[in-house]
Amino acid sequence: MDIDEGFMKKTLQLAKKGLGSTSPNPLVGALVVKDRQIVGSGYHKKARAPHAEIEALSKAGKSAKGATLYVNLEPCNHYGRTPPCTKTILKSSVKKVVVGMVDPNTHVTGGGCEFLSSHGVKLKCNVLEEESKRLNEVYIKYITKDKPFVILKGALTLDGWIATQTGNSKWITGEKSRKFVHSLRKQVDAILVGVETVIVDNPFLTPYLIGKSTSDPFRVIVDTNLRIPLHSRVFNSPKSGLTIIAVGSNVDSAKKKKIEDLGARVVNCQIRNGRIDLANLLDELAKMSISSVLVEGGATLFGSMIREELVDKYYIFLAPKILGGDNGVPFARGPGCDSIKNCLPLKVLMVRRFDDDIMIEAYPRRHSANVEFKIEN
């Protein structure tokens, strides 16, 4: 690994500090390095906050002159919520800028690098590009497709069941696995479940296992016929205003008003084959600036999301338990493929252990990148 890759790795680690706070903006870290010493560092903390480059250069002060600036995403060269970073970079008199990846935003792609290069700043681009893209996979999907990045999380017994015949699923996995899932909840904009999950499990759908947070993700319930009970926990938490119920057009208006009086939002979606059109729902969520969605259940919703190719990433937990019958709740309901060769292929990114549980992180092959396979304990 050369020196630029080494400092870019540190920049990516710094950018990760913004996980769960910057949406719909990207995760960005920046380092100012002079004589192989870090003289300034920063990361983007939240939307409307200073960009990483500005923070790093401010900390470096006069030491930035003649230094190298490392940033995992191309510096902006346009006026948005904040002034362009390129102007500040020029004023700082840095000698060189090392960039992890160009900004995929079609309105600004290449503009920052081109501006700096045309003003005499030495540029080195696409350093650890694949790692940079993985870090900002949510931003890339949202900014280029105007759709949220969809993550599906499932917890299964070794024989493939997500619950018993009574719907009981507490708990298939252990505490460490569940805490990891709650850390995922804290990183996304919304958690998506079907109404049956709410009826059976009555979940909070918040990251409560990892302490209090300043903001929780939206709770989105797919409920075509508005069957959700009014006593559901998603309505009776201090942040019930974050609940969205996706319904069809023919629902009881009196119940709809009661739900709205509880502080939730009812969103009418298009219907497809008698159910909510999930692609349409994702479009509606994108209009609310929701850039990432974590799908947590149940089997009917899983099946529909998979068959409609709406999932961008999978986290599958396998627990060392066997239900031992054929009457449990399967991972996905609905018609599957007719032969093994037609199964959905996945690109495994990582296999990780949480005590006795095994977690597989994977992309559908249509999203796969050339990322090194890893096994972590």
mmCIF file of C-alpha atoms in Angstrom:
data_model
loop_
_atom_site.group_PDB
_atom_site.id
_atom_site.type_symbol
_atom_site.label_atom_id
_atom_site.label_comp_id
_atom_site.label_asym_id
_atom_site.label_seq_id
_atom_site.Cartn_x
_atom_site.Cartn_y
_atom_site.Cartn_z
ATOM 1 C CA MET A 1 0.000 0.000 0.000
ATOM 2 C CA ASP A 2 1.452 3.381 -0.996
ATOM 3 C CA ILE A 3 1.319 6.487 1.158
ATOM 4 C CA ASP A 4 -1.745 7.941 -0.585
ATOM 5 C CA GLU A 5 -3.743 4.756 -0.065
ATOM 6 C CA GLY A 6 -2.692 4.682 3.577
ATOM 7 C CA PHE A 7 -3.978 8.186 4.262
ATOM 8 C CA MET A 8 -7.122 7.546 2.202
ATOM 9 C CA LYS A 9 -7.924 4.584 4.473
ATOM 10 C CA LYS A 10 -7.691 6.943 7.446
ATOM 11 C CA THR A 11 -9.938 9.390 5.590
ATOM 12 C CA LEU A 12 -12.575 6.705 5.023
ATOM 13 C CA GLN A 13 -12.503 5.752 8.703
ATOM 14 C CA LEU A 14 -13.000 9.392 9.592
ATOM 15 C CA ALA A 15 -15.942 9.683 7.186
ATOM 16 C CA LYS A 16 -17.689 6.756 8.930
ATOM 17 C CA LYS A 17 -18.142 8.924 12.017
ATOM 18 C CA GLY A 18 -21.015 10.575 10.175
ATOM 19 C CA LEU A 19 -22.988 7.334 9.754
ATOM 20 C CA GLY A 20 -26.649 7.923 10.497
ATOM 21 C CA SER A 21 -26.334 11.712 10.634
ATOM 22 C CA THR A 22 -25.608 13.111 7.164
ATOM 23 C CA SER A 23 -28.569 11.893 5.065
ATOM 24 C CA PRO A 24 -29.316 12.756 2.319
ATOM 25 C CA ASN A 25 -25.742 14.032 2.062
ATOM 26 C CA PRO A 26 -22.767 11.696 1.558
ATOM 27 C CA LEU A 27 -20.269 10.486 4.155
ATOM 28 C CA VAL A 28 -17.094 12.504 3.731
ATOM 29 C CA GLY A 29 -13.831 12.676 5.653
ATOM 30 C CA ALA A 30 -10.816 14.882 5.001
ATOM 31 C CA LEU A 31 -7.198 14.986 6.123
ATOM 32 C CA VAL A 32 -4.548 17.672 5.611
ATOM 33 C CA VAL A 33 -1.113 16.045 5.544
ATOM 34 C CA LYS A 34 2.265 17.782 5.523
ATOM 35 C CA ASP A 35 5.602 15.999 5.700
ATOM 36 C CA ARG A 36 3.643 12.775 6.314
ATOM 37 C CA GLN A 37 2.059 14.258 9.438
ATOM 38 C CA ILE A 38 -1.674 14.974 9.820
ATOM 39 C CA VAL A 39 -2.057 18.695 10.528
ATOM 40 C CA GLY A 40 -5.824 18.920 10.119
ATOM 41 C CA SER A 41 -8.794 16.567 10.025
ATOM 42 C CA GLY A 42 -12.553 16.764 9.699
ATOM 43 C CA TYR A 43 -15.680 14.938 8.647
ATOM 44 C CA HIS A 44 -19.170 15.916 7.547
ATOM 45 C CA LYS A 45 -21.299 15.684 10.693
ATOM 46 C CA LYS A 46 -24.789 16.433 9.380
ATOM 47 C CA ALA A 47 -26.708 18.160 6.613
ATOM 48 C CA ARG A 48 -26.115 21.935 6.610
ATOM 49 C CA ALA A 49 -22.998 21.506 8.768
ATOM 50 C CA PRO A 50 -19.574 22.471 7.333
ATOM 51 C CA HIS A 51 -18.142 20.055 4.810
ATOM 52 C CA ALA A 52 -15.229 17.832 5.803
ATOM 53 C CA GLU A 53 -12.677 19.770 3.744
ATOM 54 C CA ILE A 54 -13.629 23.071 5.374
ATOM 55 C CA GLU A 55 -13.295 21.604 8.855
ATOM 56 C CA ALA A 56 -9.931 19.980 8.105
ATOM 57 C CA LEU A 57 -8.471 23.079 6.470
ATOM 58 C CA SER A 58 -9.702 25.275 9.318
ATOM 59 C CA LYS A 59 -7.890 23.062 11.836
ATOM 60 C CA ALA A 60 -4.738 23.034 9.702
ATOM 61 C CA GLY A 61 -4.651 26.816 9.403
ATOM 62 C CA LYS A 62 -1.403 28.125 7.902
ATOM 63 C CA SER A 63 0.059 24.610 7.924
ATOM 64 C CA ALA A 64 -2.157 23.805 4.924
ATOM 65 C CA LYS A 65 0.138 25.764 2.609
ATOM 66 C CA GLY A 66 2.050 23.285 0.467
ATOM 67 C CA ALA A 67 0.264 20.316 2.089
ATOM 68 C CA THR A 68 -1.790 17.474 0.605
ATOM 69 C CA LEU A 69 -5.545 17.292 1.141
ATOM 70 C CA TYR A 70 -7.114 13.829 1.229
ATOM 71 C CA VAL A 71 -10.871 13.563 0.719
ATOM 72 C CA ASN A 72 -12.895 10.434 -0.152
ATOM 73 C CA LEU A 73 -15.373 12.321 -2.372
ATOM 74 C CA GLU A 74 -14.692 14.961 -5.001
ATOM 75 C CA PRO A 75 -14.873 18.465 -3.454
ATOM 76 C CA CYS A 76 -17.977 20.420 -4.419
ATOM 77 C CA ASN A 77 -17.698 23.336 -6.844
ATOM 78 C CA HIS A 78 -21.242 24.675 -6.596
ATOM 79 C CA TYR A 79 -23.379 26.710 -4.252
ATOM 80 C CA GLY A 80 -25.910 24.617 -2.345
ATOM 81 C CA ARG A 81 -26.674 24.774 1.354
ATOM 82 C CA THR A 82 -23.011 25.752 1.783
ATOM 83 C CA PRO A 83 -20.483 27.606 -0.424
ATOM 84 C CA PRO A 84 -18.229 25.571 -2.758
ATOM 85 C CA CYS A 85 -15.323 23.824 -1.047
ATOM 86 C CA THR A 86 -13.055 24.359 -4.057
ATOM 87 C CA LYS A 87 -12.733 28.089 -3.337
ATOM 88 C CA THR A 88 -11.608 27.416 0.232
ATOM 89 C CA ILE A 89 -9.167 24.761 -0.985
ATOM 90 C CA LEU A 90 -7.574 27.256 -3.376
ATOM 91 C CA LYS A 91 -7.279 29.907 -0.666
ATOM 92 C CA SER A 92 -5.569 27.414 1.627
ATOM 93 C CA SER A 93 -2.715 26.993 -0.909
ATOM 94 C CA VAL A 94 -2.600 23.209 -0.610
ATOM 95 C CA LYS A 95 -0.278 21.736 -3.206
ATOM 96 C CA LYS A 96 -2.089 18.493 -3.943
ATOM 97 C CA VAL A 97 -5.563 16.980 -3.543
ATOM 98 C CA VAL A 98 -6.088 13.207 -3.426
ATOM 99 C CA VAL A 99 -9.680 12.105 -4.144
ATOM 100 C CA GLY A 100 -11.274 8.717 -3.450
ATOM 101 C CA MET A 101 -14.038 8.981 -6.065
ATOM 102 C CA VAL A 102 -15.695 11.585 -8.270
ATOM 103 C CA ASP A 103 -19.104 12.827 -7.188
ATOM 104 C CA PRO A 104 -21.781 10.790 -9.037
ATOM 105 C CA ASN A 105 -24.255 13.677 -8.845
ATOM 106 C CA THR A 106 -24.886 14.322 -12.535
ATOM 107 C CA HIS A 107 -25.091 18.071 -11.894
ATOM 108 C CA VAL A 108 -21.589 18.317 -10.454
ATOM 109 C CA THR A 109 -19.590 15.261 -11.651
ATOM 110 C CA GLY A 110 -15.993 16.242 -12.396
ATOM 111 C CA GLY A 111 -16.573 19.914 -11.718
ATOM 112 C CA GLY A 112 -14.589 20.114 -8.505
ATOM 113 C CA CYS A 113 -11.591 18.191 -9.820
ATOM 114 C CA GLU A 114 -11.613 20.122 -13.095
ATOM 115 C CA PHE A 115 -11.752 23.470 -11.297
ATOM 116 C CA LEU A 116 -8.855 22.655 -8.970
ATOM 117 C CA SER A 117 -6.707 21.219 -11.762
ATOM 118 C CA SER A 118 -7.318 24.260 -13.963
ATOM 119 C CA HIS A 119 -6.084 26.465 -11.106
ATOM 120 C CA GLY A 120 -2.777 24.671 -10.682
ATOM 121 C CA VAL A 121 -3.614 22.192 -7.918
ATOM 122 C CA LYS A 122 -2.118 18.740 -8.463
ATOM 123 C CA LEU A 123 -4.878 16.088 -8.539
ATOM 124 C CA LYS A 124 -4.812 12.347 -7.933
ATOM 125 C CA CYS A 125 -8.226 10.715 -8.322
ATOM 126 C CA ASN A 126 -9.858 7.322 -7.703
ATOM 127 C CA VAL A 127 -7.603 6.266 -4.845
ATOM 128 C CA LEU A 128 -9.339 3.332 -3.103
ATOM 129 C CA GLU A 129 -12.286 3.987 -5.395
ATOM 130 C CA GLU A 130 -14.134 0.721 -4.633
ATOM 131 C CA GLU A 131 -13.919 1.290 -0.877
ATOM 132 C CA SER A 132 -15.088 4.866 -1.374
ATOM 133 C CA LYS A 133 -18.083 3.710 -3.417
ATOM 134 C CA ARG A 134 -19.055 1.086 -0.849
ATOM 135 C CA LEU A 135 -18.967 3.656 1.927
ATOM 136 C CA ASN A 136 -21.347 5.917 0.001
ATOM 137 C CA GLU A 137 -23.482 3.259 -1.699
ATOM 138 C CA VAL A 138 -26.622 4.847 -0.228
ATOM 139 C CA TYR A 139 -25.760 8.300 -1.550
ATOM 140 C CA ILE A 140 -24.807 6.930 -4.980
ATOM 141 C CA LYS A 141 -28.139 5.110 -5.410
ATOM 142 C CA TYR A 142 -30.199 8.028 -4.141
ATOM 143 C CA ILE A 143 -28.432 10.759 -6.115
ATOM 144 C CA THR A 144 -28.275 8.851 -9.418
ATOM 145 C CA LYS A 145 -31.587 6.953 -9.362
ATOM 146 C CA ASP A 146 -33.693 9.166 -7.083
ATOM 147 C CA LYS A 147 -34.608 6.037 -5.129
ATOM 148 C CA PRO A 148 -33.690 4.847 -1.644
ATOM 149 C CA PHE A 149 -31.012 2.209 -1.107
ATOM 150 C CA VAL A 150 -32.816 -0.893 0.196
ATOM 151 C CA ILE A 151 -31.272 -3.263 2.761
ATOM 152 C CA LEU A 152 -33.030 -6.500 3.699
ATOM 153 C CA LYS A 153 -32.278 -8.063 7.091
ATOM 154 C CA GLY A 154 -33.410 -11.592 7.927
ATOM 155 C CA ALA A 155 -32.767 -13.911 10.891
ATOM 156 C CA LEU A 156 -33.174 -17.632 10.166
ATOM 157 C CA THR A 157 -32.825 -20.982 11.865
ATOM 158 C CA LEU A 158 -30.415 -23.355 10.132
ATOM 159 C CA ASP A 159 -33.362 -25.081 8.470
ATOM 160 C CA GLY A 160 -34.597 -21.826 7.007
ATOM 161 C CA TRP A 161 -37.429 -20.560 9.217
ATOM 162 C CA ILE A 162 -37.912 -17.021 10.518
ATOM 163 C CA ALA A 163 -40.645 -17.947 13.034
ATOM 164 C CA THR A 164 -42.675 -20.861 14.356
ATOM 165 C CA GLN A 165 -46.186 -21.667 13.128
ATOM 166 C CA THR A 166 -47.561 -19.338 15.832
ATOM 167 C CA GLY A 167 -45.429 -16.472 14.547
ATOM 168 C CA ASN A 168 -43.016 -16.603 17.487
ATOM 169 C CA SER A 169 -39.513 -15.440 16.558
ATOM 170 C CA LYS A 170 -38.092 -14.186 19.876
ATOM 171 C CA TRP A 171 -35.321 -14.744 19.761
ATOM 172 C CA ILE A 172 -33.784 -16.634 16.851
ATOM 173 C CA THR A 173 -30.471 -14.812 17.137
ATOM 174 C CA GLY A 174 -28.447 -13.760 20.166
ATOM 175 C CA GLU A 175 -28.020 -10.384 21.802
ATOM 176 C CA LYS A 176 -24.873 -9.411 19.883
ATOM 177 C CA SER A 177 -26.622 -10.000 16.564
ATOM 178 C CA ARG A 178 -29.606 -7.951 17.683
ATOM 179 C CA LYS A 179 -27.370 -5.090 18.805
ATOM 180 C CA PHE A 180 -25.726 -5.071 15.383
ATOM 181 C CA VAL A 181 -29.165 -4.832 13.762
ATOM 182 C CA HIS A 182 -29.986 -1.895 16.019
ATOM 183 C CA SER A 183 -26.778 -0.210 14.885
ATOM 184 C CA LEU A 184 -28.056 -0.670 11.311
ATOM 185 C CA ARG A 185 -31.363 0.885 12.344
ATOM 186 C CA LYS A 186 -29.498 3.934 13.581
ATOM 187 C CA GLN A 187 -27.720 4.313 10.230
ATOM 188 C CA VAL A 188 -30.774 4.246 7.946
ATOM 189 C CA ASP A 189 -33.525 6.765 7.282
ATOM 190 C CA ALA A 190 -36.416 4.305 7.547
ATOM 191 C CA ILE A 191 -37.365 0.821 8.758
ATOM 192 C CA LEU A 192 -39.923 -0.987 6.603
ATOM 193 C CA VAL A 193 -42.179 -3.837 7.772
ATOM 194 C CA GLY A 194 -45.452 -5.409 6.773
ATOM 195 C CA VAL A 195 -48.532 -4.896 8.938
ATOM 196 C CA GLU A 196 -48.566 -8.571 9.949
ATOM 197 C CA THR A 197 -45.231 -8.052 11.711
ATOM 198 C CA VAL A 198 -46.761 -5.197 13.695
ATOM 199 C CA ILE A 199 -49.855 -7.243 14.564
ATOM 200 C CA VAL A 200 -47.870 -10.321 15.706
ATOM 201 C CA ASP A 201 -44.749 -8.773 17.273
ATOM 202 C CA ASN A 202 -45.899 -5.222 18.137
ATOM 203 C CA PRO A 203 -42.330 -3.881 17.770
ATOM 204 C CA PHE A 204 -41.019 -0.412 18.620
ATOM 205 C CA LEU A 205 -38.895 -0.339 15.424
ATOM 206 C CA THR A 206 -36.313 1.919 17.044
ATOM 207 C CA PRO A 207 -32.609 1.370 17.848
ATOM 208 C CA TYR A 208 -33.335 1.152 21.570
ATOM 209 C CA LEU A 209 -30.680 -1.513 22.276
ATOM 210 C CA ILE A 210 -27.844 0.944 21.662
ATOM 211 C CA GLY A 211 -29.043 3.827 23.807
ATOM 212 C CA LYS A 212 -30.825 7.078 23.153
ATOM 213 C CA SER A 213 -30.370 8.958 19.897
ATOM 214 C CA THR A 214 -31.266 12.474 18.825
ATOM 215 C CA SER A 215 -33.344 11.120 15.951
ATOM 216 C CA ASP A 216 -34.831 7.732 15.128
ATOM 217 C CA PRO A 217 -35.527 6.386 11.643
ATOM 218 C CA PHE A 218 -38.976 6.633 10.097
ATOM 219 C CA ARG A 219 -41.129 3.578 10.763
ATOM 220 C CA VAL A 220 -42.893 2.585 7.544
ATOM 221 C CA ILE A 221 -45.723 0.035 7.706
ATOM 222 C CA VAL A 222 -47.061 -1.607 4.528
ATOM 223 C CA ASP A 223 -50.767 -1.935 5.300
ATOM 224 C CA THR A 224 -52.931 -2.140 2.174
ATOM 225 C CA ASN A 225 -56.270 -2.292 4.019
ATOM 226 C CA LEU A 226 -55.316 -0.318 7.158
ATOM 227 C CA ARG A 227 -55.475 -3.248 9.589
ATOM 228 C CA ILE A 228 -52.914 -1.870 12.037
ATOM 229 C CA PRO A 229 -54.204 -1.781 15.662
ATOM 230 C CA LEU A 230 -54.448 1.680 17.204
ATOM 231 C CA HIS A 231 -52.665 0.454 20.340
ATOM 232 C CA SER A 232 -49.527 -0.506 18.376
ATOM 233 C CA ARG A 233 -46.251 0.598 19.910
ATOM 234 C CA VAL A 234 -45.290 2.475 16.750
ATOM 235 C CA PHE A 235 -48.023 4.977 17.714
ATOM 236 C CA ASN A 236 -47.304 5.101 21.421
ATOM 237 C CA SER A 237 -43.694 6.176 21.584
ATOM 238 C CA PRO A 238 -42.441 9.751 22.144
ATOM 239 C CA LYS A 239 -41.537 9.934 18.464
ATOM 240 C CA SER A 240 -44.776 8.599 16.968
ATOM 241 C CA GLY A 241 -44.731 11.374 14.378
ATOM 242 C CA LEU A 242 -42.045 9.371 12.569
ATOM 243 C CA THR A 243 -44.548 6.620 11.648
ATOM 244 C CA ILE A 244 -45.749 6.289 8.046
ATOM 245 C CA ILE A 245 -48.579 3.934 7.068
ATOM 246 C CA ALA A 246 -48.657 2.984 3.374
ATOM 247 C CA VAL A 247 -52.234 2.160 2.352
ATOM 248 C CA GLY A 248 -54.418 1.633 -0.704
ATOM 249 C CA SER A 249 -57.106 4.104 -1.739
ATOM 250 C CA ASN A 250 -60.106 2.262 -0.269
ATOM 251 C CA VAL A 251 -59.514 2.397 3.476
ATOM 252 C CA ASP A 252 -61.743 3.393 6.354
ATOM 253 C CA SER A 253 -61.630 7.195 6.558
ATOM 254 C CA ALA A 254 -62.564 7.267 10.252
ATOM 255 C CA LYS A 255 -59.679 4.968 11.204
ATOM 256 C CA LYS A 256 -57.347 6.931 8.943
ATOM 257 C CA LYS A 257 -58.212 10.111 10.844
ATOM 258 C CA LYS A 258 -57.641 8.387 14.202
ATOM 259 C CA ILE A 259 -54.197 7.308 13.063
ATOM 260 C CA GLU A 260 -53.358 10.784 11.840
ATOM 261 C CA ASP A 261 -54.583 12.179 15.185
ATOM 262 C CA LEU A 262 -51.966 9.926 16.818
ATOM 263 C CA GLY A 263 -49.310 11.876 14.916
ATOM 264 C CA ALA A 264 -48.642 9.353 12.154
ATOM 265 C CA ARG A 265 -48.798 9.965 8.428
ATOM 266 C CA VAL A 266 -50.994 7.906 6.095
ATOM 267 C CA VAL A 267 -49.708 7.711 2.520
ATOM 268 C CA ASN A 268 -51.895 6.460 -0.324
ATOM 269 C CA CYS A 269 -49.945 4.252 -2.729
ATOM 270 C CA GLN A 270 -50.704 2.567 -6.008
ATOM 271 C CA ILE A 271 -52.035 -0.994 -5.868
ATOM 272 C CA ARG A 272 -50.532 -3.911 -7.795
ATOM 273 C CA ASN A 273 -52.118 -7.370 -7.741
ATOM 274 C CA GLY A 274 -54.225 -6.393 -4.741
ATOM 275 C CA ARG A 275 -51.261 -5.167 -2.661
ATOM 276 C CA ILE A 276 -49.246 -2.001 -2.218
ATOM 277 C CA ASP A 277 -47.005 -1.388 -5.217
ATOM 278 C CA LEU A 278 -43.668 -1.475 -3.396
ATOM 279 C CA ALA A 279 -41.756 0.282 -6.161
ATOM 280 C CA ASN A 280 -44.264 3.125 -5.959
ATOM 281 C CA LEU A 281 -43.895 3.209 -2.177
ATOM 282 C CA LEU A 282 -40.116 3.556 -2.506
ATOM 283 C CA ASP A 283 -40.652 6.448 -4.939
ATOM 284 C CA GLU A 284 -42.918 8.127 -2.387
ATOM 285 C CA LEU A 285 -40.287 7.678 0.325
ATOM 286 C CA ALA A 286 -37.643 9.217 -1.941
ATOM 287 C CA LYS A 287 -39.851 12.301 -2.286
ATOM 288 C CA MET A 288 -39.600 12.623 1.514
ATOM 289 C CA SER A 289 -35.773 12.667 1.226
ATOM 290 C CA ILE A 290 -35.571 9.133 2.625
ATOM 291 C CA SER A 291 -32.396 7.773 1.033
ATOM 292 C CA SER A 292 -32.077 4.391 2.806
ATOM 293 C CA VAL A 293 -34.549 1.742 3.952
ATOM 294 C CA LEU A 294 -34.013 -1.313 6.170
ATOM 295 C CA VAL A 295 -36.589 -4.058 5.448
ATOM 296 C CA GLU A 296 -37.134 -6.167 8.585
ATOM 297 C CA GLY A 297 -40.131 -8.378 7.863
ATOM 298 C CA GLY A 298 -42.133 -10.341 7.391
ATOM 299 C CA ALA A 299 -42.065 -13.240 4.970
ATOM 300 C CA THR A 300 -44.667 -11.837 2.554
ATOM 301 C CA LEU A 301 -42.855 -8.517 2.289
ATOM 302 C CA PHE A 302 -39.490 -10.281 1.926
ATOM 303 C CA GLY A 303 -40.826 -12.408 -0.920
ATOM 304 C CA SER A 304 -42.258 -9.432 -2.783
ATOM 305 C CA MET A 305 -39.122 -7.309 -2.365
ATOM 306 C CA ILE A 306 -36.905 -10.137 -3.615
ATOM 307 C CA ARG A 307 -39.076 -11.098 -6.615
ATOM 308 C CA GLU A 308 -39.441 -7.476 -7.677
ATOM 309 C CA GLU A 309 -35.648 -6.990 -7.457
ATOM 310 C CA LEU A 310 -35.969 -4.047 -5.092
ATOM 311 C CA VAL A 311 -33.242 -5.126 -2.646
ATOM 312 C CA ASP A 312 -29.766 -3.607 -2.954
ATOM 313 C CA LYS A 313 -28.071 -5.413 -0.067
ATOM 314 C CA TYR A 314 -28.710 -8.366 2.242
ATOM 315 C CA TYR A 315 -27.789 -9.037 5.862
ATOM 316 C CA ILE A 316 -28.755 -12.658 6.587
ATOM 317 C CA PHE A 317 -28.258 -14.035 10.095
ATOM 318 C CA LEU A 318 -28.069 -17.800 10.596
ATOM 319 C CA ALA A 319 -28.569 -19.058 14.152
ATOM 320 C CA PRO A 320 -27.501 -22.545 15.336
ATOM 321 C CA LYS A 321 -31.102 -23.631 15.925
ATOM 322 C CA ILE A 322 -33.324 -26.117 14.116
ATOM 323 C CA LEU A 323 -37.103 -25.815 14.127
ATOM 324 C CA GLY A 324 -37.324 -29.443 13.064
ATOM 325 C CA GLY A 325 -40.565 -29.417 11.121
ATOM 326 C CA ASP A 326 -42.254 -28.091 8.002
ATOM 327 C CA ASN A 327 -44.819 -25.781 9.613
ATOM 328 C CA GLY A 328 -42.795 -22.693 10.441
ATOM 329 C CA VAL A 329 -42.792 -19.302 8.726
ATOM 330 C CA PRO A 330 -40.389 -19.373 5.736
ATOM 331 C CA PHE A 331 -37.902 -16.651 4.933
ATOM 332 C CA ALA A 332 -39.938 -15.547 1.913
ATOM 333 C CA ARG A 333 -43.557 -16.262 0.988
ATOM 334 C CA GLY A 334 -44.965 -16.433 -2.514
ATOM 335 C CA PRO A 335 -43.890 -18.193 -5.710
ATOM 336 C CA GLY A 336 -40.189 -18.958 -5.956
ATOM 337 C CA CYS A 337 -38.159 -19.883 -9.016
ATOM 338 C CA ASP A 338 -38.707 -23.222 -10.753
ATOM 339 C CA SER A 339 -35.088 -24.410 -10.794
ATOM 340 C CA ILE A 340 -31.914 -23.865 -8.797
ATOM 341 C CA LYS A 341 -30.167 -22.287 -11.780
ATOM 342 C CA ASN A 342 -32.768 -19.495 -11.658
ATOM 343 C CA CYS A 343 -32.141 -18.681 -7.988
ATOM 344 C CA LEU A 344 -31.009 -15.148 -7.182
ATOM 345 C CA PRO A 345 -27.190 -15.214 -7.038
ATOM 346 C CA LEU A 346 -25.497 -13.147 -4.350
ATOM 347 C CA LYS A 347 -22.025 -11.643 -4.157
ATOM 348 C CA VAL A 348 -20.799 -12.291 -0.608
ATOM 349 C CA LEU A 349 -18.944 -9.306 0.812
ATOM 350 C CA MET A 350 -18.349 -10.546 4.333
ATOM 351 C CA VAL A 351 -19.088 -13.401 6.703
ATOM 352 C CA ARG A 352 -19.072 -12.394 10.347
ATOM 353 C CA ARG A 353 -19.701 -14.172 13.648
ATOM 354 C CA PHE A 354 -21.662 -12.811 16.585
ATOM 355 C CA ASP A 355 -21.030 -15.429 19.262
ATOM 356 C CA ASP A 356 -22.657 -18.538 17.735
ATOM 357 C CA ASP A 357 -24.599 -16.659 15.038
ATOM 358 C CA ILE A 358 -23.254 -16.199 11.509
ATOM 359 C CA MET A 359 -24.052 -13.103 9.473
ATOM 360 C CA ILE A 360 -23.695 -12.981 5.692
ATOM 361 C CA GLU A 361 -23.467 -9.554 4.069
ATOM 362 C CA ALA A 362 -24.077 -9.702 0.323
ATOM 363 C CA TYR A 363 -25.178 -7.842 -2.783
ATOM 364 C CA PRO A 364 -27.466 -9.240 -5.460
ATOM 365 C CA ARG A 365 -25.195 -9.971 -8.420
ATOM 366 C CA ARG A 366 -26.657 -7.046 -10.337
ATOM 367 C CA HIS A 367 -25.048 -4.757 -7.718
ATOM 368 C CA SER A 368 -21.835 -6.692 -7.140
ATOM 369 C CA ALA A 369 -18.479 -4.976 -7.177
ATOM 370 C CA ASN A 370 -14.995 -6.412 -7.112
ATOM 371 C CA VAL A 371 -14.719 -6.363 -3.326
ATOM 372 C CA GLU A 372 -12.391 -8.654 -1.429
ATOM 373 C CA PHE A 373 -14.108 -11.520 0.428
ATOM 374 C CA LYS A 374 -13.585 -11.369 4.187
ATOM 375 C CA ILE A 375 -14.384 -13.513 7.211
ATOM 376 C CA GLU A 376 -14.464 -11.722 10.560
ATOM 377 C CA ASN A 377 -14.993 -12.943 14.111
#
